[in-house]
Structures are given as C-alpha cells and as structure tokens.
Amino acid sequence: MRAWNQYGRPRNRQKLMILLIAAGAALFLLFTAMAAASLAAGVRARVVDGGQSYSVRTGRRDVDAILKKAEGLGLAPLGALDEALADWNTSTITLRRGVDLYLRQAGETTQLTAYKGDTIGEALAANGVSVEAGDQIAPSPETVIGAALTVEISRLNTVRLTANGKTQTLEILGGDVSEALKEAGVKLAKDECCNYSLDQPLTDGMEIEVLRAVRIQVTTKSGTKEYPVSAATVEDALEQCGVGLGEHDRLNVRRTARPVEGMEITVTRVRVKEETETEALDYGTKTTYSKDLKRGEKNTLTAGLKGEKTYTYQAVYVEEKLESRKLVSEEVTREPVDEIIVQGTGSGAAGAGKLPQLDFDADAEVIGDKGDSSLTSHRFGGNSSGSGGSSGSGGGSSGGKPNFDFSFDEGVGTFTDAWGQEVSYAKMMEGTCTAYCIPGGTTSVGLTAERGVIAVDPDVIPYGTRMYVTSPDGSVVYGYGVAGDTGGACMAGDIIADLCYDTLEECSIIGRREMVLYLLP
C-alpha cells in the first residue's frame, strides 16, 4: 500500500493536468466556433429611406453590398441624383433621394439638385444661393421638398434713374428697366431711349439713364450718310443705322463710346482669314550593296516618294486688300520616303538581277511570253493578264463578294523595315498579293507605272496611301510604295494588292503569295 501511495499521487496529478488541458482545448474550440458563427452572421445594418427602414446582414461593412441586400427586401435602387450616407457607429445607412430644383431669378433659370425632405431654404443654402433681407422667395423657404419643383427669387434692387436732368433712387422687387421707368413716372418720347434695353432685368446698384436722339455721320466704303439715333453706345447706334459690325471691323472711335451730336464715325471692314500652302519635300537616296549584282550595276529596290509640308498663315484683309500675312504654324503633313538603290559589288556570275533579301518564287506563273517584246502588260500570280496602258492592273474573278481571306488591324503600332529603321504604322493588312508590270505605261490615276506604285481597291485602300509591303516572315520585301493604280483583281475581291515592278524578273519574285501591308500615317 505504501508503494501505491508513493507513486499513485503523481499519477493522479498527471491525469488531472490532462483533463484540464482537454477542457481548455474544448473551450477554445467552442469560442472559435462561436466566433466563426458570428463572422458568418456578418454585419447587421439598417437602411433608412424616408419613412421606410430595412434591416439586413452582410459579411462586411460595404455600402454597395448592404444596399444590394436591401433591394432584395423592396428598396428602390439609387438614382443618378441620390446619395447614401453611412454611420458605422450606429450601423445605419441613410438615403437622400435627389430631385431637380429649377431656380429662376433676374430672367435666368438655373438647374440645381435638392433632396427630398429638405426645405427650400436648406436646398438654396446647400447650393450656395444667398438670400438677402427684402428678397422674395416663392414657394416659401419653409416648404418641404417632395418632388422636382421651380423656385423663383425676386431680388430687392436699389436703382438710380436719370431723366430730364433729374435723378431718382428707386427700390423695386424684381422687374426690368421698363418697370423702373413706370415706377419713376417716366415716358420715353419718340427721340429718346435708355442706356439699357427695356426688357433688361434690374440688378442691385443699376444706373439707368434716359438719352435723347442725336444726329451722327457714318462713313463706309459705299459713302457717308447722316442718321438720327438714340443709343447708349456707338455699336448700338450703328446697329440702329443698319450698319452691323464684324468681329475685326475697325472704327475711328471706341465701340462703347456714347454717341453725341455731330459725331463722325468711320467704319473700316476687316476680314481675318486662315490660309494654307503646301510645299513638296524631296526624298533622299540610300544605297545598299549586294554581291548578287555585277560590280557597277544598280537597281532600284524602293521608289522614292516626295513628302509634303503645310504652312498655315493668318491673313488680314482691309477692305478686301491684303494688309498683312503672318506665319502661324508649319507642319510636315507627309514624310518623304527615301529611294533605296541596290549597287552591285560581285561578279554577277550567280544570281544576276536578284535583289537582296528577295527569294525567287519557282512556282510563280508567268502570264504571256517573256520573249514577246510586243506585250505591254504582264501579270504574275494573277488570274488573267491586264490590258496595259492606263487601264490599271489586270483583273481577277468576275466580281461579287470578296473570295479571299485577309486580316485587318486598325491598331497603331511600329515595325522594323528591311534596313533596320523602326517605323510607325496606322493600320496593318495581311492577305494575298500579286505582281505586274507595264513597261513605259501609266496607271489609272496618271502615275508612271513603276516600282513603288501599288494597285488597290480604292474603297478599301484610298489612292495616295503610303505603305510598306513585306512577306510575314520578312523573306520577301517589296518595300515602300503608294496606292496609285486600280487593281482589277482587287476590285473583284481576289487579292488585296497588286505590286508594280519595272521588269519581269522582279515580278517573278512575288508571284502570288501572302504579304503584309503596313499602311503609314
């Protein structure tokens, strides 16, 4: 028994410790489960919309999420003028429903935003509209806003009116100049007027003056005439005389001067016009070298294209005679494209006539007899030969919808040309191209049919569009060119472009193949 007592108590203590730890773990799990349940329950919030209240629960304090839940309980969604005010101390979201408030004063109407439940006075203050003692508001400032409405403010104005040498000070609620004259007991005679129009709304501190008619002389290009006028300013007097003033017309007196008896006014007509002129920019010439050409032999790889510079002037014409012309701006509206010349450095024994980076297409079909010098037009890779002359490049199918696939990208981007230059493009097209040549001929738009001219469907690619043409993998490079001919096969929807070359050998490089057209800005 002693041995058991000696060792039994420690064992009981261990069991007790284990029980306590197990109980603590159970309590921890219980509290964790309660916290998780509380988190799952989320936030309880109250949405107040006027006299309506909605109680909702969400996982977090998010106004949009709470309002979405409340909408499921019948809350009307927020409109463009509404606002939601959150008070997280009370977990309350109060909605303010906005309405249009039209404020009319001094003959003008202004659109403001007010909120239902506010008074007119509160709405005016919230919009920064001040109201002075003596001003009259209709409806009254205590009116509670329940829908869109119009509020009119009649200001109490103190004005001074001078007539027949006498000056009166008047206090008038709202009104216009005619009401001020009536209040002062002043009637305008036939030869009298005011320095303001009669329907001009009154403003506080306004000074009104009754003026008598005077005779003035007005000289224009057509001659001199005398007029009786009753106006506050020279500009108004000229209007009465039927002599309107343009923005740049000149007078020998100030426009705002008061007309006086015997005043002589000279009107000089001035017209300011924007004029533009263009100047052609010469292109440069770059030379690249190839061992495939005999030493001293040269060939054109890319035709040069002239650029254009636009000058904008401001021209001033006085009585239709040019007085001055000032340069306002100058801008290069079309960049020139350099001519690329290939110069031979080799013996010419192998690959004579071959252009650098251009592979001969062994499958290209030659339409016509290369040996027949009487042919004026030759096509490579097309469906039929062209008619030559100025009739454009040859045709393809008989018409109808396009029967070829091509991709079109309107996104602006850049590409690197065959000479390592990074160039920006406005659009990019990829599709089937063919080649043609018209030795000594002209295109349908009157250009010389030579390398660098590209036949197109002008409804797809407008005439004059500059572009860079290459195969997708860069192995075949046509180079830079311009849309300057009508492509029959393009119009028929068989191809996207027909590339003009100077010789049959060059044409055979392209044949009929997929090419990428970078349309330049």
mmCIF file of C-alpha atoms in Angstrom, residues 1 77 82 131 152 154 175 185 197 267 274 298 308 335 363 376 423 429 471 503 507 517:
data_model
loop_
_atom_site.group_PDB
_atom_site.id
_atom_site.type_symbol
_atom_site.label_atom_id
_atom_site.label_comp_id
_atom_site.label_asym_id
_atom_site.label_seq_id
_atom_site.Cartn_x
_atom_site.Cartn_y
_atom_site.Cartn_z
ATOM 1 C CA MET A 1 0.000 0.000 0.000
ATOM 2 C CA PRO A 77 -32.238 51.318 -56.372
ATOM 3 C CA ASP A 82 -29.371 60.040 -54.929
ATOM 4 C CA VAL A 131 -30.909 85.302 -49.889
ATOM 5 C CA GLU A 152 -38.446 81.963 -58.083
ATOM 6 C CA SER A 154 -37.410 88.297 -56.732
ATOM 7 C CA GLY A 175 -38.724 93.641 -62.525
ATOM 8 C CA GLY A 185 -43.304 108.058 -63.935
ATOM 9 C CA SER A 197 -32.871 97.720 -73.290
ATOM 10 C CA VAL A 267 -16.216 102.042 -90.384
ATOM 11 C CA GLU A 274 -6.578 81.426 -92.339
ATOM 12 C CA LYS A 298 22.469 49.421 -109.950
ATOM 13 C CA GLU A 308 4.652 67.404 -98.107
ATOM 14 C CA GLU A 335 7.048 62.391 -94.569
ATOM 15 C CA ASP A 363 6.225 28.267 -108.643
ATOM 16 C CA THR A 376 2.637 45.916 -122.811
ATOM 17 C CA VAL A 423 8.578 52.888 -88.493
ATOM 18 C CA MET A 429 -3.472 44.268 -93.527
ATOM 19 C CA SER A 471 6.079 38.857 -96.514
ATOM 20 C CA THR A 503 10.945 44.212 -115.017
ATOM 21 C CA CYS A 507 7.758 40.398 -110.881
ATOM 22 C CA LEU A 517 0.734 45.768 -95.872
#
